[in-house]
PDB file of C-alpha atoms in Angstrom:
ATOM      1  CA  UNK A   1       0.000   0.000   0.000  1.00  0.00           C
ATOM      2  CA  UNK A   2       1.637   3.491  -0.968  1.00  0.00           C
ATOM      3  CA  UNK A   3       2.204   6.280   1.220  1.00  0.00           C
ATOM      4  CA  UNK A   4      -0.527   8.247  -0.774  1.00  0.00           C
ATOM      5  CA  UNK A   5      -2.966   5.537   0.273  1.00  0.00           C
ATOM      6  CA  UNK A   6      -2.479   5.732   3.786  1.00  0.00           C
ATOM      7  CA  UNK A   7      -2.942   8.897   4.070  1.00  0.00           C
ATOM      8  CA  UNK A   8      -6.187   8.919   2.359  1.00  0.00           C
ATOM      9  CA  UNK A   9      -7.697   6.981   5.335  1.00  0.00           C
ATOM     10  CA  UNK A  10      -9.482   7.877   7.849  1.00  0.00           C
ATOM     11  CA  UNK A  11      -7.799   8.610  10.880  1.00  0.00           C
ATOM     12  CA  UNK A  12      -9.413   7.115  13.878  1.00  0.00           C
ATOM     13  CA  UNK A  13     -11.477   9.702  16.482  1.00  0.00           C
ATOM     14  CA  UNK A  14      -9.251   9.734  19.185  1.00  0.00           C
ATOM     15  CA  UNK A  15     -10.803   9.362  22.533  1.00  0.00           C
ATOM     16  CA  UNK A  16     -11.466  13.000  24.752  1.00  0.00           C
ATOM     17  CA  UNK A  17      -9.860  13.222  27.860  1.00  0.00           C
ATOM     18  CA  UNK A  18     -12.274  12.669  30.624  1.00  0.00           C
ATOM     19  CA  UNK A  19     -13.155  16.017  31.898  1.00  0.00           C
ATOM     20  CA  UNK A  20     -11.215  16.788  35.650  1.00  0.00           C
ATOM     21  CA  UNK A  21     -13.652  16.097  38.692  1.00  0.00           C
ATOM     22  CA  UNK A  22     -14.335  19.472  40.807  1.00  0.00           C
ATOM     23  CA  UNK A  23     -13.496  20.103  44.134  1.00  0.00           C
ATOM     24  CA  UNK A  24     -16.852  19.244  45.039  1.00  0.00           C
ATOM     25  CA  UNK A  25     -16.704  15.467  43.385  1.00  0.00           C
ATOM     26  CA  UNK A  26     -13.257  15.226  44.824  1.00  0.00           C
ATOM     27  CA  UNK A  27     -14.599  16.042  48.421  1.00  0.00           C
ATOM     28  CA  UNK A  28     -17.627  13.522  48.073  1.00  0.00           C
ATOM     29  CA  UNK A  29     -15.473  11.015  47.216  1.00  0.00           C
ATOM     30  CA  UNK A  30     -13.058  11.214  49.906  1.00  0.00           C
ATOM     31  CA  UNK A  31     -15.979  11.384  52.114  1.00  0.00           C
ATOM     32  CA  UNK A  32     -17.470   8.144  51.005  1.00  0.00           C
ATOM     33  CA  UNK A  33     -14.435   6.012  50.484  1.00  0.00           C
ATOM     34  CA  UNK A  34     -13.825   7.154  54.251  1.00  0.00           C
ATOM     35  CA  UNK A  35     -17.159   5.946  55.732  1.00  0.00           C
ATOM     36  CA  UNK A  36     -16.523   2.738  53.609  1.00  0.00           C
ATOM     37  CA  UNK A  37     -13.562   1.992  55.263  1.00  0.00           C
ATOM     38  CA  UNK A  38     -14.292   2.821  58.438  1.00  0.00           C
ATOM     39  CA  UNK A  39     -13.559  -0.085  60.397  1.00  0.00           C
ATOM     40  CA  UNK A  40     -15.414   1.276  64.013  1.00  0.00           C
ATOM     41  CA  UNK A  41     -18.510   2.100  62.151  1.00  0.00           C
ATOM     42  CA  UNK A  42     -18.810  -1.432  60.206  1.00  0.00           C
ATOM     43  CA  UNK A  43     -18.156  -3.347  63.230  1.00  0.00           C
ATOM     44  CA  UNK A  44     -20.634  -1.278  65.045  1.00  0.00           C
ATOM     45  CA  UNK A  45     -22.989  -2.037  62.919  1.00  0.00           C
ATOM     46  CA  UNK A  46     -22.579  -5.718  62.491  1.00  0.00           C
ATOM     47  CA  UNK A  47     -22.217  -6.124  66.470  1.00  0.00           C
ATOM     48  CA  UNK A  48     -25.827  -3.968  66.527  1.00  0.00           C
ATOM     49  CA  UNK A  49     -27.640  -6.357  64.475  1.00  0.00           C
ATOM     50  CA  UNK A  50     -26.652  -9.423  66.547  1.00  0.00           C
ATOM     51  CA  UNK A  51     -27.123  -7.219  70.320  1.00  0.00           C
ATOM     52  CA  UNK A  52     -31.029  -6.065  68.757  1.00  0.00           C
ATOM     53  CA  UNK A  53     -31.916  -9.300  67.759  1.00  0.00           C
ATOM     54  CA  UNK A  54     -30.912 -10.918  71.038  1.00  0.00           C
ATOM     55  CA  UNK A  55     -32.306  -8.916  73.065  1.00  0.00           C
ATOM     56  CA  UNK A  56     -35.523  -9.317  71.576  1.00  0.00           C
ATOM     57  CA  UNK A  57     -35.325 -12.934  71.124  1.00  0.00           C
ATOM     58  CA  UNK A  58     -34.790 -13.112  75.095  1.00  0.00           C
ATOM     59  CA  UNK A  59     -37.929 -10.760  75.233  1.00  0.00           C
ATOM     60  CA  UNK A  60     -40.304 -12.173  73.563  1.00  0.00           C
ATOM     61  CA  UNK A  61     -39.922 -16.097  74.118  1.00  0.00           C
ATOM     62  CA  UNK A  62     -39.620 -14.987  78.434  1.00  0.00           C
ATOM     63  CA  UNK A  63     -42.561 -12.216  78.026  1.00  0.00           C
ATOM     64  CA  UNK A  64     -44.765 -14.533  80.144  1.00  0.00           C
ATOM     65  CA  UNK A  65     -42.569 -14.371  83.113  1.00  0.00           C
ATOM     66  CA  UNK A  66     -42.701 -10.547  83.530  1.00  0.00           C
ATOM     67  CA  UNK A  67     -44.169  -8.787  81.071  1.00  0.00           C
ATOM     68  CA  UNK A  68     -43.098  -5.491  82.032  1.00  0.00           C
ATOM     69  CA  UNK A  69     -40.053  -6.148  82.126  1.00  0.00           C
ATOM     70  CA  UNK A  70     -39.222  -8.213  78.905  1.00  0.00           C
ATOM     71  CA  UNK A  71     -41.172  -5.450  77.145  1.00  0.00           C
ATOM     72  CA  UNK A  72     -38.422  -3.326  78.083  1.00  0.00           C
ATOM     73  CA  UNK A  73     -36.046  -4.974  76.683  1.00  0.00           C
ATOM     74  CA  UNK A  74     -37.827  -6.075  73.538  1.00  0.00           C
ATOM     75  CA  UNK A  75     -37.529  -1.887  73.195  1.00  0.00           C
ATOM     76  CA  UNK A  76     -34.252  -1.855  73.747  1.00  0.00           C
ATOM     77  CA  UNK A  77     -33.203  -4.383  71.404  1.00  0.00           C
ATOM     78  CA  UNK A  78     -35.354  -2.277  69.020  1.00  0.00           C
ATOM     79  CA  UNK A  79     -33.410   0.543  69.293  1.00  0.00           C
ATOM     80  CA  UNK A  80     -30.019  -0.682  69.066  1.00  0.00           C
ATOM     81  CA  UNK A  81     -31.273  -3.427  65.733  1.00  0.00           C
ATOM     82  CA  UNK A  82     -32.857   0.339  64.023  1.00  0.00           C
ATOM     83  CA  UNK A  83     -29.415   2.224  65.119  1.00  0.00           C
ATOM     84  CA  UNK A  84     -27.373  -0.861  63.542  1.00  0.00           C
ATOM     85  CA  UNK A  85     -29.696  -0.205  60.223  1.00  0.00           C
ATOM     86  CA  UNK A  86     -29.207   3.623  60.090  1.00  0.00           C
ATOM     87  CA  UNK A  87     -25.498   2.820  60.349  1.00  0.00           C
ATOM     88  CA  UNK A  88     -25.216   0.088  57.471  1.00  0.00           C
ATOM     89  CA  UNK A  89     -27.703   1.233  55.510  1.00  0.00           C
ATOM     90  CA  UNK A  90     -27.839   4.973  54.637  1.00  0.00           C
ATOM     91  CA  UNK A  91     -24.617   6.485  56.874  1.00  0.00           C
ATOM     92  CA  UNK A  92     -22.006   3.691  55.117  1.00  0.00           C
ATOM     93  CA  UNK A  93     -23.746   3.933  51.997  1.00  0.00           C
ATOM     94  CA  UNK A  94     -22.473   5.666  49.122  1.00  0.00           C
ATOM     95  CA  UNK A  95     -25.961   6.672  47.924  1.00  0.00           C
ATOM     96  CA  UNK A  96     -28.886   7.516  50.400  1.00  0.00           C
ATOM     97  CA  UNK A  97     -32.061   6.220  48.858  1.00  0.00           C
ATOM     98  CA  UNK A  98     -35.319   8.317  48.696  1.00  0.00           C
ATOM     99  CA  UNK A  99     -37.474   9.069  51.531  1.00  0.00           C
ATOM    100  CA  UNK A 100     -39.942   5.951  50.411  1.00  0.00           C
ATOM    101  CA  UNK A 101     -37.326   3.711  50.481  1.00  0.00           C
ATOM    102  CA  UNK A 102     -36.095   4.934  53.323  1.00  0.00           C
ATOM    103  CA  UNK A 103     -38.759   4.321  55.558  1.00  0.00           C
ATOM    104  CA  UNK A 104     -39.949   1.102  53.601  1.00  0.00           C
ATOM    105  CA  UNK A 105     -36.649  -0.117  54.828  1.00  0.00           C
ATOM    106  CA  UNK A 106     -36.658   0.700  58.294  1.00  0.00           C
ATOM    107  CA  UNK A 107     -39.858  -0.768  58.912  1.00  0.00           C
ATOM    108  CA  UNK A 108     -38.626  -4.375  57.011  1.00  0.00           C
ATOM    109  CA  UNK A 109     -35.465  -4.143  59.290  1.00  0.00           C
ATOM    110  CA  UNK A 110     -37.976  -3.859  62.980  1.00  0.00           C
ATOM    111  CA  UNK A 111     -40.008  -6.912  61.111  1.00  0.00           C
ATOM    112  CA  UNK A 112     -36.633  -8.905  60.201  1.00  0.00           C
ATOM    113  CA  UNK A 113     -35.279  -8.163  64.025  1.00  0.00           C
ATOM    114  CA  UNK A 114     -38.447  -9.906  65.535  1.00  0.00           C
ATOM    115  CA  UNK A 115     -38.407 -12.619  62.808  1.00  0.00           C
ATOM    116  CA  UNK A 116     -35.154 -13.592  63.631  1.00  0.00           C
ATOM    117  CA  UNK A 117     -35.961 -13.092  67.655  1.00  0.00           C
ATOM    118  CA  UNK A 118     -38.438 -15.225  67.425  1.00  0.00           C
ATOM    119  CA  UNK A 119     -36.594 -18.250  65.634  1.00  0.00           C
ATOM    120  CA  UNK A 120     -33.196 -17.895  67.714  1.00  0.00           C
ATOM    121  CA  UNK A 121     -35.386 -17.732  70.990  1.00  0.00           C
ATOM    122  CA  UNK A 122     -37.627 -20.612  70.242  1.00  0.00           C
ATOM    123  CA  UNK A 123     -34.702 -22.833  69.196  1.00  0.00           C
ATOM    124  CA  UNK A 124     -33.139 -21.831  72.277  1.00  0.00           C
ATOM    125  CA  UNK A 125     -35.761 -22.206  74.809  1.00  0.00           C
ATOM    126  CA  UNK A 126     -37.894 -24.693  73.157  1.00  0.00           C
ATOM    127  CA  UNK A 127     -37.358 -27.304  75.992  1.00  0.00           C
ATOM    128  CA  UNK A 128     -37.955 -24.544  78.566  1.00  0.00           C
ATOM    129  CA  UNK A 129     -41.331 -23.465  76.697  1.00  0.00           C
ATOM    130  CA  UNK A 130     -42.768 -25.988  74.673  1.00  0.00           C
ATOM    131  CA  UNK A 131     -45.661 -24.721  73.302  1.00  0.00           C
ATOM    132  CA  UNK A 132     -44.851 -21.163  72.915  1.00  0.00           C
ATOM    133  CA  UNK A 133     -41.598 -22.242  70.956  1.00  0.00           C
ATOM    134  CA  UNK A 134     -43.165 -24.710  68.668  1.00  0.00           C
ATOM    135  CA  UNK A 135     -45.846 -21.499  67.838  1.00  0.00           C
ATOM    136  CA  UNK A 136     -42.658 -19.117  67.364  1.00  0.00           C
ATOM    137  CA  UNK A 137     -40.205 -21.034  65.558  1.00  0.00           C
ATOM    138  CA  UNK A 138     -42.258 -21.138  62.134  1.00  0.00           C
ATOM    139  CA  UNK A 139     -43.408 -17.620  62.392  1.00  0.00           C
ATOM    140  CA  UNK A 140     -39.754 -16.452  62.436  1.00  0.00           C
ATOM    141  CA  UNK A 141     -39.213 -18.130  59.558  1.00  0.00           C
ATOM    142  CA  UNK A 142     -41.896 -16.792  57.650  1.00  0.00           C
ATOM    143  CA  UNK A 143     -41.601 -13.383  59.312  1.00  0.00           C
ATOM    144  CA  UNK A 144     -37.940 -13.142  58.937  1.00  0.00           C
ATOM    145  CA  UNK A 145     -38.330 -14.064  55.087  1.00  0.00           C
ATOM    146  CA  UNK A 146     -40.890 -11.568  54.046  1.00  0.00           C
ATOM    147  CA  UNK A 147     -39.053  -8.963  55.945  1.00  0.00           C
ATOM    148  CA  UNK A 148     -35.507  -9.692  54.330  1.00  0.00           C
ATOM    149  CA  UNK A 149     -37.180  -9.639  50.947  1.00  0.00           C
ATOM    150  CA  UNK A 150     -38.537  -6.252  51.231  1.00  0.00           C
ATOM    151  CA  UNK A 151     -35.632  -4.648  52.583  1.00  0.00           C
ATOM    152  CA  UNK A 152     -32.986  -6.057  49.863  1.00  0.00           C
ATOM    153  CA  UNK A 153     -35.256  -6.393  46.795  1.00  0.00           C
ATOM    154  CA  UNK A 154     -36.097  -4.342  43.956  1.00  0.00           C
ATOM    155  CA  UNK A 155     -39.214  -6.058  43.663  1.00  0.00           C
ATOM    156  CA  UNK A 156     -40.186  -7.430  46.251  1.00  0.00           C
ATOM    157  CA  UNK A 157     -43.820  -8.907  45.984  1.00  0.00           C
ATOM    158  CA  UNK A 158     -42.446 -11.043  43.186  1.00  0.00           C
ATOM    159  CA  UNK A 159     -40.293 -12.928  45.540  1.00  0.00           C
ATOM    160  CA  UNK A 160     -42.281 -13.616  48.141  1.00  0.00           C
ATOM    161  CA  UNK A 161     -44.698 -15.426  45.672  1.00  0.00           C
ATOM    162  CA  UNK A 162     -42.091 -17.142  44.007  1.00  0.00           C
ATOM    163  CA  UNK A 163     -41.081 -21.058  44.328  1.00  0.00           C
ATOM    164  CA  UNK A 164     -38.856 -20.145  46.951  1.00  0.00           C
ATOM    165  CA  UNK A 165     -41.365 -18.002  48.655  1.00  0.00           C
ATOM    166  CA  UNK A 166     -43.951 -21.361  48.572  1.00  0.00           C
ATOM    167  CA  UNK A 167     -40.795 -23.834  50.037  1.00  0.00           C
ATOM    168  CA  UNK A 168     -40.224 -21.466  52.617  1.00  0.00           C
ATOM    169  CA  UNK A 169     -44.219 -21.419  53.800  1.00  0.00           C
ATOM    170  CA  UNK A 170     -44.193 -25.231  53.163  1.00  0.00           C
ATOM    171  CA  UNK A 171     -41.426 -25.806  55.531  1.00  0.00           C
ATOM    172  CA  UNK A 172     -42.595 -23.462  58.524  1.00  0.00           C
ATOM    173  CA  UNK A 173     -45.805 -25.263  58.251  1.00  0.00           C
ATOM    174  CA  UNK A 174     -43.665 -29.012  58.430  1.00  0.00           C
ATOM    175  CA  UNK A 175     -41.994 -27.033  61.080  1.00  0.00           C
ATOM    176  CA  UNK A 176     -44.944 -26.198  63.174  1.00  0.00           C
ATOM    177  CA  UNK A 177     -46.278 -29.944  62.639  1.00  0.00           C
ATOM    178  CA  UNK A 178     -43.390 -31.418  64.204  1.00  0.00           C
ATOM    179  CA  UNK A 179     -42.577 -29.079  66.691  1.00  0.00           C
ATOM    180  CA  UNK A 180     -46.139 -29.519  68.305  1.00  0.00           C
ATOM    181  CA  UNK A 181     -45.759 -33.116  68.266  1.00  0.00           C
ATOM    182  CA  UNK A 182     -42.612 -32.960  69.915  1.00  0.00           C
ATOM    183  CA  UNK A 183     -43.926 -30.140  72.584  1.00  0.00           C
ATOM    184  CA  UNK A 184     -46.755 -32.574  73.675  1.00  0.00           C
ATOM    185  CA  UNK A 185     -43.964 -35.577  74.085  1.00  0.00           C
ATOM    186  CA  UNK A 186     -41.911 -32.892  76.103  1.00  0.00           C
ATOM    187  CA  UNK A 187     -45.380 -32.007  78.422  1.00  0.00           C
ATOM    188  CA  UNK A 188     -46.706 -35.391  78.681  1.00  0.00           C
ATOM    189  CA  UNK A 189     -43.033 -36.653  79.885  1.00  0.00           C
ATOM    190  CA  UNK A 190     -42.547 -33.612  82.567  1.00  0.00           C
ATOM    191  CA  UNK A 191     -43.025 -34.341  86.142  1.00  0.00           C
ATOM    192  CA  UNK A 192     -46.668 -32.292  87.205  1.00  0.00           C
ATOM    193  CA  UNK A 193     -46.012 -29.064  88.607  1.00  0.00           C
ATOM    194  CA  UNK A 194     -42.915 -28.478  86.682  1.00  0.00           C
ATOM    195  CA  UNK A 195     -42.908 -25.281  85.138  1.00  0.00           C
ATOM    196  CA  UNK A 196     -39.798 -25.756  82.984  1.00  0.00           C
ATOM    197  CA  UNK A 197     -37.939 -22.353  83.287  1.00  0.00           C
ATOM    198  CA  UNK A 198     -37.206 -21.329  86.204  1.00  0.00           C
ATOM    199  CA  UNK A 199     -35.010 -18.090  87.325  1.00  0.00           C
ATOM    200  CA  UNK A 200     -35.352 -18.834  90.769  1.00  0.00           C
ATOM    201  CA  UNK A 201     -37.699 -15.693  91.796  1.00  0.00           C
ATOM    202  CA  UNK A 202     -40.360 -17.858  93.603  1.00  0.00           C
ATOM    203  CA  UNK A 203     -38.184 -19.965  94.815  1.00  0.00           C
ATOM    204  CA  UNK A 204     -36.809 -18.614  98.508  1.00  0.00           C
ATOM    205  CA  UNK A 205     -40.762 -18.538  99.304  1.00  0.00           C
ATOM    206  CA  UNK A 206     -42.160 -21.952  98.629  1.00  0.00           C
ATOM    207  CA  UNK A 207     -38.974 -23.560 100.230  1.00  0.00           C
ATOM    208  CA  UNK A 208     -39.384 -21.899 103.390  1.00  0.00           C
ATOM    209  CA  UNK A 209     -43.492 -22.662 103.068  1.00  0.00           C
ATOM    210  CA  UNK A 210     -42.189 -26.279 102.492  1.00  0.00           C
ATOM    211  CA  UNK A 211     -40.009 -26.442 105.335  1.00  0.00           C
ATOM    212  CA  UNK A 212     -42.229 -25.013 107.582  1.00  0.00           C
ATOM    213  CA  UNK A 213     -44.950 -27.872 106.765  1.00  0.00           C
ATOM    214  CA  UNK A 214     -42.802 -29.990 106.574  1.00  0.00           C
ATOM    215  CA  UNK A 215     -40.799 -29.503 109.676  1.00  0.00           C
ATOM    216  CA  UNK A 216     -40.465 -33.138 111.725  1.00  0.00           C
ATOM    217  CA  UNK A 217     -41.878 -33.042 115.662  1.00  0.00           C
ATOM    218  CA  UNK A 218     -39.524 -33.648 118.386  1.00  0.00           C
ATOM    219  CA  UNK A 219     -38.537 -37.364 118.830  1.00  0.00           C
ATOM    220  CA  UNK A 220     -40.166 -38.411 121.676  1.00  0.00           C
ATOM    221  CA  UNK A 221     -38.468 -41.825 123.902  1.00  0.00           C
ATOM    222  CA  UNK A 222     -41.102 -44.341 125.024  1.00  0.00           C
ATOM    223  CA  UNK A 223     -40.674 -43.091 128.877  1.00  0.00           C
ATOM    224  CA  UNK A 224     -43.439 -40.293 129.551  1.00  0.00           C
ATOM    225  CA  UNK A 225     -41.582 -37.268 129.894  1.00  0.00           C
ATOM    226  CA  UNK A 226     -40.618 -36.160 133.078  1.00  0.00           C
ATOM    227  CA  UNK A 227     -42.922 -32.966 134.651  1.00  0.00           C
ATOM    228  CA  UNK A 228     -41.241 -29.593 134.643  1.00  0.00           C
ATOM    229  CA  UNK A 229     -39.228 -28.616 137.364  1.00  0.00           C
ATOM    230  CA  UNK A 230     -41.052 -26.432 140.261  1.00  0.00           C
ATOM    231  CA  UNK A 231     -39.569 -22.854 139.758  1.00  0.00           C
ATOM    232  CA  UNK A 232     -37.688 -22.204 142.680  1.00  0.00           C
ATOM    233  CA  UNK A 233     -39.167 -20.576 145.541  1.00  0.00           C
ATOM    234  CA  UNK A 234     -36.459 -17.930 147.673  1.00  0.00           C
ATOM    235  CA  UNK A 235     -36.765 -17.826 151.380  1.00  0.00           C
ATOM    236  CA  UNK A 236     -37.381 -14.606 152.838  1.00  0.00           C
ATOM    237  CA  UNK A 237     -34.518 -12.749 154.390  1.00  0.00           C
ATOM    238  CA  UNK A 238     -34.840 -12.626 158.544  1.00  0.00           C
ATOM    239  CA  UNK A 239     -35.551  -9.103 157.619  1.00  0.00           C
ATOM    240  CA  UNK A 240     -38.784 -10.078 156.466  1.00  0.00           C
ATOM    241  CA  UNK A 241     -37.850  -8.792 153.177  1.00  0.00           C
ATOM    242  CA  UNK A 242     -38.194 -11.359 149.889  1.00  0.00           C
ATOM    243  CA  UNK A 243     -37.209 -11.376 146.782  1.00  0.00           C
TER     244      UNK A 243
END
């Protein structure tokens, strides 16, 4: 091919230079890829989940007990599972979504903490609670699946009433099935008048009511006991004054 040739074709468009980012950009960035790598803010945040959910697992399978009480702490495992979401979800985030989402997301992440309290807690105090367990073990399955579906997907409603959606309500319901069966074993084996879980509040009480029914009667020899001694008279004084 001659010279003339190539220079009759068509030089290729050479690509622009991206344009510089402004001081703006620039500060954004360094902003972002700071909260990203903050190491105290990401373990905060994972510890929160795991604190929340906890807490409100402890609350809600010992809520008989003292309801006061566990409802307490079932609002403060709230707080700190919401905090943990702010943190993870819109602070370390490089984009904040819109208010909608926002919101739509916070209110998934209070169902997903008492989905997941209600499944760690029954597991954990099913032989404690029988019943109650073998009623909250399936719905935190099914809770804590709807929940996690509307908080991470795009489209949510589609996903619940998917294939997966229908083996996850399939096996809560297997779930329930057995656990009852296995709760009645539990009650039907269990000594009457055991209550299970104890922490030992009532307990001071009825052992000194036992005790004090219960307390055995002087042993008594087959001699008839001897009559108490006379109490000791004093002689008067030649005074004539007695004591």
């Amino acid at each position: 091919m001659s010279q003339h040739h190539l220079a009759e074709r068509p030089r290729l468009a050479e690509p622009l230079p991206a344009p510089a980012p402004g001081r703006a950009a620039a500060r954004r960035a360094r902003a972002h890829h700071a909260r990203e790598g903050s190491l105290p803010g990401r373990y905060l945040g994972y510890v929160g989940y795991f604190v929340g959910a906890g807490l409100i697992s402890g609350a809600v399978v010992h809520y008989p007990l003292d309801p006061a009480r566990y409802t307490r702490i079932a609002g403060y495992g709230v707080l700190v599972f919401l905090a943990a979401t702010v943190l993870n979800e819109f602070v370390l985030k490089r984009e904040r979504p819109p208010l909608p989402r926002m919101l739509l997301v916070i209110g998934a992440s209070l169902m997903l903490s008492f989905g997941i309290g209600m499944l760690s807690g029954g597991l954990q105090h099913f032989d404690d609670f029988p019943d109650r367990a073998a009623m909250l073990v399936p719905m935190g399955m099914a809770v804590s699946f709807v929940a996690y579906v509307l908080k991470e997907a795009e489209k949510p409603w589609r996903r619940i009433f998917s294939v997966f959606g229908l083996g996850v309500l399939v096996a809560a319901l297997i779930t329930f099935a057995g656990l009852r069966e296995l709760a009645a074993d539990i009650i039907t084996e269990r000594p009457a008048g055991s209550g299970g879980h104890s922490h030992g509040a009532e307990e001071p009480a009825d052992k000194n009511e036992h005790c004090e029914e219960e307390a055995p009667a002087a042993p008594t020899s087959g001699r008839p006991s001897a009559p108490p001694a006379p109490a000791k008279q004093e002689q008067p004084h030649k005074d004539g004054h007695s004591h």
